[in-house]
Coordinates of C-alpha atoms and ligand atoms in Angstrom, one line a residue:
Chain B
M318 CA 85.6 77.2 99.0
I319 CA 83.9 79.3 96.4
R320 CA 80.1 79.6 96.2
F321 CA 78.1 81.8 93.7
E322 CA 74.4 82.3 94.6
N323 CA 72.3 83.9 91.8
V324 CA 75.1 86.2 90.8
S325 CA 74.5 88.7 88.1
K326 CA 76.9 91.3 86.8
S327 CA 76.7 93.7 83.9
Y328 CA 79.1 96.4 83.0
D329 CA 77.9 100.0 82.6
G330 CA 75.5 100.2 79.5
G331 CA 76.4 96.6 78.3
S332 CA 74.3 93.5 78.4
A333 CA 74.9 91.1 81.2
A334 CA 78.4 89.7 81.5
L335 CA 77.2 87.1 84.0
E336 CA 73.6 86.2 84.6
D337 CA 72.0 84.4 87.5
M338 CA 75.1 82.2 88.2
S339 CA 75.0 79.6 90.9
L340 CA 77.6 77.1 91.6
E341 CA 80.0 75.8 94.3
I342 CA 83.7 74.9 94.0
L343 CA 84.9 72.7 96.8
K344 CA 88.2 72.9 98.6
G345 CA 91.0 71.2 96.7
E346 CA 89.1 70.9 93.4
F347 CA 90.6 71.6 90.1
V348 CA 88.2 73.5 87.8
F349 CA 88.3 74.6 84.2
L350 CA 86.3 77.6 83.2
V351 CA 85.7 77.4 79.4
G352 CA 83.6 79.3 76.9
A353 CA 84.1 81.6 73.9
S354 CA 85.7 84.9 74.2
G355 CA 83.4 87.3 75.9
S356 CA 81.4 84.6 77.6
G357 CA 82.3 86.0 81.1
K358 CA 85.2 83.9 82.4
T359 CA 87.4 86.9 83.3
T360 CA 84.4 88.5 84.9
F361 CA 83.9 85.5 87.0
L362 CA 87.5 85.5 88.2
K363 CA 87.3 89.2 88.9
L364 CA 84.2 88.8 91.1
I365 CA 86.1 86.3 93.2
L366 CA 89.0 88.7 93.5
R367 CA 86.6 91.5 94.3
E368 CA 88.0 93.6 91.5
E369 CA 84.3 93.7 90.4
V370 CA 81.3 93.6 92.6
P371 CA 78.1 91.7 91.7
D372 CA 74.9 93.6 90.8
Q373 CA 72.9 90.8 92.3
G374 CA 73.5 87.6 94.4
Q375 CA 76.1 86.6 96.8
I376 CA 79.6 85.3 96.4
Y377 CA 81.2 83.3 99.3
V378 CA 85.0 82.8 99.5
A379 CA 86.2 80.5 102.3
G380 CA 82.8 81.1 104.1
R381 CA 82.8 84.8 103.8
E382 CA 80.4 86.8 101.7
I383 CA 82.7 89.1 99.9
G384 CA 80.1 91.4 98.2
R385 CA 79.6 93.3 101.4
L386 CA 83.3 93.1 102.4
A387 CA 84.6 96.6 103.5
P388 CA 87.2 97.9 101.1
S389 CA 89.9 97.8 103.8
R390 CA 89.3 94.1 104.1
V391 CA 89.7 93.4 100.4
P392 CA 93.6 93.1 100.6
Y393 CA 93.2 90.4 103.3
L394 CA 90.8 88.4 100.9
R395 CA 93.4 88.7 98.2
R396 CA 96.1 87.2 100.4
N397 CA 94.2 84.0 100.2
L398 CA 93.9 84.1 96.5
G399 CA 96.8 83.6 94.1
C400 CA 96.5 84.9 90.6
I401 CA 98.2 84.3 87.3
F402 CA 97.5 85.7 83.8
Q403 CA 98.2 85.2 80.1
D404 CA 100.7 88.1 80.1
F405 CA 102.6 86.9 83.2
R406 CA 102.6 90.5 84.7
L407 CA 106.1 90.3 86.1
L408 CA 108.1 93.4 87.0
P409 CA 110.7 93.8 84.3
N410 CA 113.2 95.6 86.5
K411 CA 113.3 93.1 89.3
T412 CA 115.0 89.7 89.2
V413 CA 113.1 86.5 89.4
A414 CA 113.7 86.2 93.1
E415 CA 112.8 89.9 93.7
N416 CA 109.6 89.4 91.8
V417 CA 108.5 86.6 94.0
A418 CA 109.9 88.3 97.2
F419 CA 107.9 91.5 96.2
A420 CA 104.6 89.6 96.9
L421 CA 105.6 88.9 100.5
Q422 CA 107.4 92.2 101.0
V423 CA 104.3 94.3 100.3
I424 CA 102.2 92.4 102.7
G425 CA 104.7 93.2 105.4
R426 CA 106.4 89.8 105.9
P427 CA 109.7 89.8 107.7
R428 CA 112.9 89.4 105.7
S429 CA 113.9 86.1 107.2
V430 CA 110.6 84.5 106.2
I431 CA 110.8 86.0 102.7
H432 CA 114.2 84.6 102.0
S433 CA 113.3 81.0 102.9
Q434 CA 109.9 81.1 101.3
V435 CA 111.1 82.5 98.0
S436 CA 113.9 79.9 97.5
Q437 CA 111.5 77.1 98.5
V438 CA 108.9 78.2 96.0
L439 CA 111.4 78.8 93.2
E440 CA 112.5 75.1 93.8
L441 CA 108.9 74.0 93.6
V442 CA 108.4 75.7 90.2
G443 CA 111.8 74.4 88.9
L444 CA 113.7 77.7 88.8
G445 CA 115.9 77.1 91.8
Q446 CA 118.9 78.1 89.8
K447 CA 117.4 81.2 88.1
G448 CA 116.5 83.4 91.0
A449 CA 119.1 86.1 89.9
R450 CA 117.9 86.3 86.2
M451 CA 115.8 89.1 84.8
P452 CA 112.4 88.2 83.4
D453 CA 113.3 89.1 79.9
E454 CA 116.1 86.6 80.0
L455 CA 113.7 83.8 80.5
S456 CA 111.4 81.8 78.1
G457 CA 107.7 82.4 78.2
G458 CA 107.2 79.2 80.1
E459 CA 109.8 80.1 82.6
Q460 CA 108.2 83.5 83.1
Q461 CA 104.8 81.9 83.8
R462 CA 106.6 79.8 86.4
V463 CA 107.8 82.8 88.0
A464 CA 104.3 84.2 88.0
I465 CA 103.1 81.0 89.6
A466 CA 105.8 81.2 92.2
R467 CA 104.7 84.6 93.0
A468 CA 101.0 83.7 93.2
F469 CA 101.8 80.6 95.3
V470 CA 104.6 81.9 97.6
N471 CA 102.1 83.0 100.2
R472 CA 100.4 79.7 100.0
P473 CA 97.0 80.9 98.9
L474 CA 93.8 78.8 99.4
V475 CA 92.8 79.3 95.8
L476 CA 94.8 79.8 92.7
L477 CA 93.0 81.7 89.9
A478 CA 94.5 81.4 86.4
D479 CA 93.2 83.4 83.5
E480 CA 94.2 81.7 80.3
P481 CA 97.7 81.0 81.7
T482 CA 98.8 79.0 78.7
G483 CA 97.4 81.5 76.2
N484 CA 100.8 82.7 75.1
L485 CA 102.6 79.3 75.3
D486 CA 103.2 76.6 72.9
P487 CA 101.7 73.2 73.5
A488 CA 104.8 71.5 75.1
T489 CA 105.5 74.4 77.4
S490 CA 101.7 74.5 78.3
Q491 CA 102.0 70.8 79.4
G492 CA 104.7 71.7 81.8
I493 CA 102.7 74.5 83.2
M494 CA 99.7 72.2 83.7
R495 CA 101.9 69.7 85.4
L496 CA 103.0 72.4 87.8
L497 CA 99.4 73.5 88.4
D498 CA 98.4 70.0 89.0
R499 CA 101.1 69.6 91.5
I500 CA 100.0 72.8 93.3
N501 CA 96.5 71.4 93.3
R502 CA 97.7 68.2 95.0
T503 CA 99.0 70.3 97.9
G504 CA 95.3 71.0 98.6
T505 CA 95.1 74.4 96.8
T506 CA 91.9 74.9 94.9
V507 CA 92.7 75.8 91.3
L508 CA 90.3 77.6 89.0
M509 CA 91.5 78.0 85.5
A510 CA 89.9 79.9 82.6
T511 CA 91.1 78.6 79.3
H512 CA 90.6 78.3 75.6
D513 CA 93.0 75.4 75.3
V514 CA 91.0 72.4 74.1
G515 CA 93.9 70.0 74.4
I516 CA 94.6 70.7 78.0
V517 CA 91.0 70.4 79.1
D518 CA 90.7 67.1 77.3
T519 CA 93.9 65.6 78.7
M520 CA 93.4 66.8 82.3
R521 CA 89.8 65.5 82.7
R522 CA 88.8 67.7 85.5
R523 CA 85.7 69.5 86.4
V524 CA 84.6 71.8 83.6
I525 CA 82.3 74.8 83.9
E526 CA 81.2 76.2 80.6
L527 CA 79.9 79.7 80.1
D528 CA 78.0 81.0 77.2
N529 CA 77.1 84.7 77.0
G530 CA 77.3 85.0 80.7
T531 CA 75.2 82.0 81.6
L532 CA 76.3 78.6 83.0
V533 CA 75.6 76.1 80.3
R534 CA 77.5 73.0 81.6
D535 CA 79.1 71.9 84.8
Q536 CA 80.7 68.5 84.4
A537 CA 82.9 66.6 86.9
R538 CA 85.3 65.1 84.4
G539 CA 84.6 67.0 81.4
V540 CA 86.2 67.8 78.0
Y541 CA 86.4 71.0 76.3
G542 CA 83.7 70.6 73.6
F543 CA 80.0 70.6 74.0
D544 CA 78.0 67.6 73.1
A545 CA 74.4 68.0 72.5
T546 CA 73.6 64.3 73.2
T547 CA 74.7 64.7 76.9
S548 CA 73.8 68.3 77.2
T549 CA 73.5 69.5 80.7
R550 CA 72.3 72.9 79.7
G551 CA 70.6 74.7 82.5
V552 CA 70.9 71.8 85.0
P553 CA 73.4 72.0 87.8
A554 CA 76.1 69.4 87.3
I555 CA 75.9 68.4 91.0
T556 CA 72.7 66.5 90.2
L557 CA 74.2 64.9 87.1
G558 CA 75.4 61.5 88.2
V559 CA 76.3 60.5 84.6
A560 CA 78.7 63.3 84.2
R561 CA 80.3 63.0 87.5
D562 CA 81.3 59.4 87.5
G563 CA 83.9 57.9 85.2
E564 CA 84.6 58.4 81.6
P565 CA 82.0 60.0 79.3
P566 CA 80.5 57.6 76.6
T567 CA 82.6 57.0 73.7
G568 CA 80.0 58.5 71.4
R569 CA 80.4 61.7 73.1
L570 CA 84.2 61.8 72.7
A571 CA 83.7 61.1 69.0
A572 CA 81.3 63.9 68.7
V573 CA 83.8 66.3 70.4
R574 CA 86.6 65.2 68.0
A575 CA 84.4 65.8 65.0
R576 CA 83.4 69.2 66.2
R577 CA 87.1 70.1 66.7
G578 CA 88.0 68.8 63.3
T579 CA 85.5 71.2 61.6
R580 CA 87.1 74.2 63.2
Chain T
M16 CA 102.7 93.2 116.3
L17 CA 102.7 94.9 112.9
Q18 CA 106.1 95.1 111.5
L19 CA 106.7 98.4 109.8
P20 CA 109.0 97.8 106.8
F21 CA 110.9 101.0 107.2
E22 CA 113.6 99.8 104.9
Y23 CA 111.2 99.0 102.2
F24 CA 109.6 102.5 102.4
A25 CA 112.9 104.3 102.5
K26 CA 114.2 102.4 99.5
E27 CA 111.0 102.9 97.5
T28 CA 110.9 106.7 98.4
A29 CA 114.4 107.2 97.5
S30 CA 114.3 105.4 94.2
N31 CA 111.0 107.3 93.3
L32 CA 112.7 110.5 94.1
W33 CA 115.9 109.7 92.1
R34 CA 113.8 108.4 89.2
N35 CA 111.9 111.6 89.1
R36 CA 114.7 113.9 90.1
V37 CA 114.1 116.8 87.7
M38 CA 110.4 117.1 88.7
A39 CA 111.5 116.7 92.4
L40 CA 114.1 119.3 92.1
A41 CA 111.7 121.8 90.5
A42 CA 109.2 121.1 93.3
V43 CA 111.8 121.5 96.1
L44 CA 113.2 124.7 94.7
T45 CA 109.7 126.3 94.4
V46 CA 108.8 125.3 98.0
A47 CA 112.3 126.8 99.0
V48 CA 111.7 130.1 97.2
S49 CA 108.2 130.6 98.5
L50 CA 109.0 129.5 102.1
S51 CA 112.0 131.9 102.1
L52 CA 109.6 134.7 101.1
V53 CA 107.2 133.6 103.8
G54 CA 110.0 133.4 106.4
S55 CA 111.6 136.8 105.5
S56 CA 108.3 138.6 105.4
L57 CA 107.4 137.3 108.8
L58 CA 110.8 138.4 110.2
L59 CA 110.4 141.7 108.5
R60 CA 107.1 142.1 110.2
Q61 CA 108.6 141.3 113.6
A62 CA 111.5 143.6 113.0
V63 CA 109.2 146.5 112.1
N64 CA 107.1 145.8 115.1
R65 CA 110.0 145.8 117.4
Q66 CA 111.4 149.0 115.9
I67 CA 108.1 150.7 116.4
G68 CA 107.8 149.5 119.8
E69 CA 111.3 150.9 120.6
F70 CA 110.5 154.3 119.2
G71 CA 107.1 154.5 120.7
A72 CA 108.3 153.5 124.2
N73 CA 111.1 156.1 124.3
V74 CA 109.4 159.2 123.0
S75 CA 106.3 160.2 121.3
L76 CA 106.7 163.9 120.7
E77 CA 109.8 166.1 120.7
V78 CA 109.6 169.8 120.9
F79 CA 112.9 171.4 119.8
M80 CA 113.6 175.0 121.1
N81 CA 115.6 177.4 119.1
P82 CA 119.3 177.2 120.0
G83 CA 119.8 179.9 122.6
A84 CA 116.2 180.6 123.2
P85 CA 115.5 182.8 126.3
R86 CA 114.6 181.2 129.6
Q87 CA 111.3 182.9 129.5
Q88 CA 110.2 181.1 126.3
I89 CA 111.5 177.8 127.6
A90 CA 109.4 178.3 130.7
E91 CA 106.3 179.1 128.7
V92 CA 106.7 176.1 126.5
R93 CA 107.2 174.0 129.6
S94 CA 104.0 175.2 131.3
M95 CA 102.2 174.7 128.1
I96 CA 103.3 171.1 128.0
E97 CA 102.4 170.6 131.6
Q98 CA 98.9 171.8 130.8
T99 CA 98.4 169.5 127.8
P100 CA 96.5 166.5 129.2
Q101 CA 97.5 164.2 126.3
I102 CA 101.1 164.4 127.5
T103 CA 101.6 162.1 130.4
H104 CA 105.3 162.6 131.1
F105 CA 108.2 164.7 129.8
T106 CA 111.8 165.4 130.2
Y107 CA 113.8 168.4 129.3
L108 CA 117.3 168.0 127.7
G109 CA 119.4 171.2 128.3
P110 CA 122.1 172.4 126.0
L111 CA 124.8 170.0 127.3
Q112 CA 122.7 167.0 127.3
S113 CA 121.3 167.7 123.8
Y114 CA 124.9 168.2 122.6
E115 CA 126.0 164.7 124.1
Q116 CA 123.1 163.1 122.3
A117 CA 123.8 164.7 119.0
K118 CA 127.3 163.5 119.3
R119 CA 126.1 160.0 119.9
L120 CA 123.7 160.0 117.0
L121 CA 126.4 161.3 114.6
A122 CA 129.1 159.1 115.9
S123 CA 129.8 157.7 112.5
S124 CA 130.6 161.0 111.0
P125 CA 133.2 162.8 113.0
A126 CA 133.2 165.8 110.5
A127 CA 129.6 166.6 111.4
V128 CA 130.4 166.4 115.1
S129 CA 133.2 168.9 114.9
T130 CA 130.8 171.5 113.7
L131 CA 128.6 171.2 116.7
S132 CA 128.8 172.9 120.0
P133 CA 126.3 173.1 123.0
A134 CA 125.4 176.6 121.8
V135 CA 124.0 175.6 118.4
V136 CA 122.3 172.4 119.3
P137 CA 118.6 172.9 119.9
T138 CA 117.4 171.9 123.4
V139 CA 114.4 169.6 123.4
F140 CA 111.4 168.6 125.5
R141 CA 110.8 164.8 125.1
C142 CA 107.2 164.0 125.8
Q143 CA 105.3 160.9 126.2
L144 CA 101.7 160.6 125.0
A145 CA 98.8 158.8 126.4
T146 CA 97.8 157.6 123.0
P147 CA 99.9 157.7 119.8
Q148 CA 97.0 158.9 117.8
D149 CA 97.3 162.4 119.3
A150 CA 100.8 162.8 117.8
T151 CA 99.8 164.6 114.6
A152 CA 97.5 167.1 116.3
L153 CA 100.1 168.0 119.0
V154 CA 102.9 168.4 116.4
A155 CA 100.6 170.9 114.7
T156 CA 99.9 172.7 118.0
F157 CA 103.5 173.1 118.9
S158 CA 104.8 174.0 115.4
N159 CA 102.3 176.8 114.9
G160 CA 104.1 179.9 116.0
V161 CA 104.8 179.1 119.7
P162 CA 107.5 181.6 120.5
G163 CA 110.9 180.0 120.8
V164 CA 109.9 176.7 119.3
Y165 CA 112.3 175.6 116.5
R166 CA 110.0 172.7 115.5
A167 CA 108.0 169.9 116.9
T168 CA 108.3 166.3 115.6
S169 CA 106.9 163.0 116.4
P170 CA 108.6 159.7 115.4
L171 CA 105.1 158.3 115.4
Q172 CA 104.5 160.1 112.2
S173 CA 107.5 158.5 110.5
I174 CA 106.6 155.2 112.3
H175 CA 103.2 155.4 110.8
V176 CA 104.9 155.7 107.3
L177 CA 107.3 152.9 108.0
E178 CA 104.4 150.8 109.2
Q179 CA 102.5 151.4 106.0
V180 CA 105.5 150.6 103.8
A181 CA 106.1 147.5 105.9
N182 CA 102.4 146.5 105.5
V183 CA 102.4 147.0 101.7
L184 CA 105.7 145.1 101.4
Q185 CA 104.4 142.3 103.5
V186 CA 101.2 142.0 101.5
I187 CA 103.2 141.8 98.3
L188 CA 105.6 139.3 99.7
I189 CA 102.8 137.1 101.1
A190 CA 101.0 137.3 97.9
I191 CA 103.9 136.2 95.9
A192 CA 104.6 133.5 98.5
L193 CA 101.1 132.2 98.2
L194 CA 101.3 132.1 94.4
L195 CA 104.6 130.2 94.7
L196 CA 103.1 127.9 97.4
I197 CA 100.3 127.0 95.1
S198 CA 102.7 126.3 92.2
S199 CA 104.9 124.1 94.6
L200 CA 101.7 122.3 95.6
V201 CA 100.9 121.7 91.9
L202 CA 104.5 120.7 91.2
I203 CA 104.5 118.2 94.0
L204 CA 101.2 116.9 93.0
N205 CA 102.5 116.4 89.5
A206 CA 105.8 114.9 90.7
I207 CA 103.8 112.3 92.7
R208 CA 101.4 111.7 89.8
M209 CA 104.4 110.9 87.6
A210 CA 105.8 108.7 90.3
I211 CA 102.5 106.8 90.4
F212 CA 102.4 106.4 86.7
A213 CA 106.0 105.2 86.6
R214 CA 105.0 102.6 89.3
R215 CA 101.7 101.5 87.9
R216 CA 102.9 97.9 87.3
E217 CA 104.1 97.6 90.9
V218 CA 101.0 99.1 92.1
S219 CA 98.8 96.7 90.2
V220 CA 100.9 93.7 91.5
M221 CA 100.6 95.0 95.0
K222 CA 96.9 95.2 94.8
L223 CA 96.7 91.7 93.3
V224 CA 98.8 90.1 96.1
G225 CA 96.9 92.0 98.9
A226 CA 99.0 94.9 99.9
T227 CA 96.9 97.2 102.0
N228 CA 96.0 100.7 100.7
W229 CA 98.1 102.6 103.2
F230 CA 101.0 100.3 102.4
I231 CA 100.7 101.2 98.7
R232 CA 100.3 104.9 99.5
V233 CA 103.0 105.4 102.1
P234 CA 106.0 105.6 99.7
F235 CA 104.2 108.3 97.6
M236 CA 103.2 110.3 100.6
L237 CA 106.7 110.1 101.9
E238 CA 108.0 111.3 98.5
G239 CA 105.8 114.4 98.8
L240 CA 106.7 114.9 102.4
V241 CA 110.4 114.7 101.6
Q242 CA 110.0 117.3 98.8
G243 CA 108.2 119.7 101.2
L244 CA 110.9 119.1 103.9
L245 CA 113.8 119.6 101.6
G246 CA 112.3 122.9 100.2
A247 CA 111.7 124.0 103.8
A248 CA 115.3 123.1 104.8
V249 CA 116.7 125.3 102.0
A250 CA 114.3 128.1 103.1
V251 CA 115.4 127.8 106.7
V252 CA 119.0 128.3 105.7
I253 CA 118.0 131.3 103.5
V254 CA 116.0 132.9 106.2
L255 CA 118.8 132.3 108.8
L256 CA 121.3 133.9 106.4
A257 CA 119.1 136.9 105.8
N258 CA 118.7 137.5 109.6
V259 CA 122.5 137.1 110.1
G260 CA 123.1 139.4 107.1
V261 CA 120.9 142.2 108.7
G262 CA 122.7 141.7 112.0
Y263 CA 126.0 142.1 110.2
L264 CA 124.9 145.2 108.4
V265 CA 123.7 146.9 111.6
R266 CA 127.0 146.1 113.5
H267 CA 129.3 146.8 110.7
Y268 CA 127.8 150.1 109.4
H269 CA 126.6 151.2 112.9
V270 CA 123.0 151.6 111.6
S271 CA 122.0 151.9 115.2
V272 CA 118.5 153.1 114.2
L273 CA 117.9 149.5 113.0
S274 CA 119.5 147.7 116.0
S275 CA 116.2 146.4 117.1
S276 CA 115.6 144.8 113.6
V277 CA 118.1 142.2 114.7
L278 CA 115.7 139.6 116.1
P279 CA 116.3 137.5 119.2
A280 CA 117.0 133.8 118.6
H281 CA 113.6 132.8 120.0
D282 CA 111.7 134.8 117.3
V283 CA 113.9 133.4 114.5
L284 CA 113.4 129.9 115.8
M285 CA 109.6 130.3 115.8
T286 CA 109.6 131.6 112.3
E287 CA 111.8 128.8 111.1
L288 CA 109.5 126.2 112.8
L289 CA 106.6 127.8 111.0
V290 CA 108.5 127.5 107.7
V291 CA 109.1 123.9 108.3
A292 CA 105.4 123.3 109.2
V293 CA 104.3 125.0 106.0
G294 CA 106.7 122.9 104.0
V295 CA 105.4 119.7 105.6
I296 CA 101.8 120.8 104.9
V297 CA 102.5 121.6 101.3
G298 CA 104.3 118.3 100.8
V299 CA 101.6 116.2 102.5
V300 CA 98.7 118.0 100.9
G301 CA 100.2 117.7 97.4
S302 CA 100.8 114.0 97.6
S303 CA 97.6 113.3 99.4
V304 CA 95.7 114.9 96.5
A305 CA 97.8 113.1 94.0
V306 CA 97.4 109.8 95.7
R307 CA 93.6 110.2 96.0
R308 CA 93.2 111.3 92.4
F309 CA 95.7 109.1 90.6
L310 CA 96.2 106.0 92.7
E311 CA 93.1 103.8 92.4
V312 CA 93.3 101.6 95.4
Ligands
ADP1014 N1 85.6 96.5 82.0 C1 84.5 96.2 81.2 N2 83.7 97.2 80.8 C2 82.6 96.9 80.0 N3 82.3 95.7 79.5 C3 83.2 94.7 79.8 C4 84.3 94.9 80.7 N4 85.0 93.7 80.8 C5 84.3 92.8 80.2 N5 83.2 93.4 79.6 C6 82.2 92.7 78.8 O1 81.7 91.6 79.6 C7 81.6 90.4 78.8 C8 82.4 89.3 79.4 O2 83.7 89.6 79.3 P1 84.9 88.7 79.9 O3 84.4 88.4 81.3 O4 86.1 89.4 79.7 O5 84.8 87.4 79.0 P2 86.0 86.4 78.7 O6 87.0 86.5 79.8 O7 85.3 85.1 78.8 O8 86.5 86.7 77.4 C9 82.0 90.8 77.3 O9 80.8 91.1 76.6 C10 82.9 92.0 77.6 O10 82.7 92.8 76.4
MG1015 MG1 89.1 86.8 79.4

């Protein structure tokens, strides 16, 4: 679904935000993108969205190399990608239903389609009764659900989430994660950048860790923390049978907990 | 195939205009004033041209004889005119004909007419010239002590003055109109820039969910177009009123000399179409520049 081949990206004058990144994310996967602030997570997502273009290497989304995509084709790429953010990015002067409908309106969907799709997706995110509310009348968790509804209403192939729980308390975050999990089970690939240790540890999904723009870990059922004893630094996870299958060794978990305790 | 969401564009444009109504009004009024100037100066030009055509076609040189000049002198002047190659054609108005014409010209002041009689009205040779440029020289020839000649005049001389005044006036009007057109362009550009700024959240969401560039641009382009068109509409009305006003003055005050300044409907229509076209151009150019500069899509 998404493939990076030796992708490097640096911003004007800065050091590399991403360096020689190669990895593949398959259709229907749920992937966490973790790493310290400034490690390149947002850059990674922006490259997929083609908000940024790589300096080197190729990026394939749904089989198409997007680096050489004509600017006029970019909107059609984005119609296959849903997107949510830490700050929700809802339109404050539109109701919940209008916010969701807007995403279909501006890609020229007919009104009848919009109507049914919007109420359907609002049901899905658990806001069936709140379509007429304004965003500022909703809790943070509900606002993020609206954002998810907006991102998902056009049934994208991939859902990109940039720290979607960054502004939410743990209980609310749990709800959001359940929703993302449900969306993932419809076959949608989910790629989520996060700082949230608890979430990554409980979900047990594939974890890609970035450090200073380089891939330092790619683990099939990973946890947030990095454990030196099972370090996969610099080695593509695909080749790591240990990390792919089943639970990691208990020693590893303990090490992670210890690390977290010292923070 | 592609469904054009006209309703969406109409709503967006209307709400942008309403949100930005003060700026929009300023832009519309400036367009209106400048296009009114453009329109009126074009009509003025056409009126002057018609007026000149009228004068020039009828008569190019008039040689007035002293009232009661002897036949001999009249015959001499006639042969002199006949021998002047620059004069292609002439007619002689005798005392009665000249008197009738004077009455017609002075119809609006009966008091003046009552002082006239065929005996005191100068008779006149009306001559047509091959080229209007000869007028001044011939006026000099016939004024310089030809026996019996009261004076020689050529409307072409006053036409020349009229033409020059009209030229200067038109240059001034066009210059002011151009300045105002540039300011209306800037005002429209700025109005669209503010609309883009006010809608930056919507625009960023649109880009995110995959709206095409033209889709994002259309409401802003329409907004500029509407401002240009509204300004043009006001100008069309003003130009029309100006033309009707001149017509009224001519008829009401019998300013028959200006009768040809009342333009036929066809000329007025063409001028109004031009006004609308310029309004559209100003609106579209202003919003295109704003969209290109300030809408990063
Ligand atoms: N628009 C930008 N211009 C210049 N540098 C940037 C820009 N965006 C990100 N960076 C730099 O690129 C690096 C990676 O940033 P980012 O991808 O935002 O990391 P993360 O999302 O993991 O915090 C950082 O060093 C950051 O300062
Ligand atoms: Mg980030």
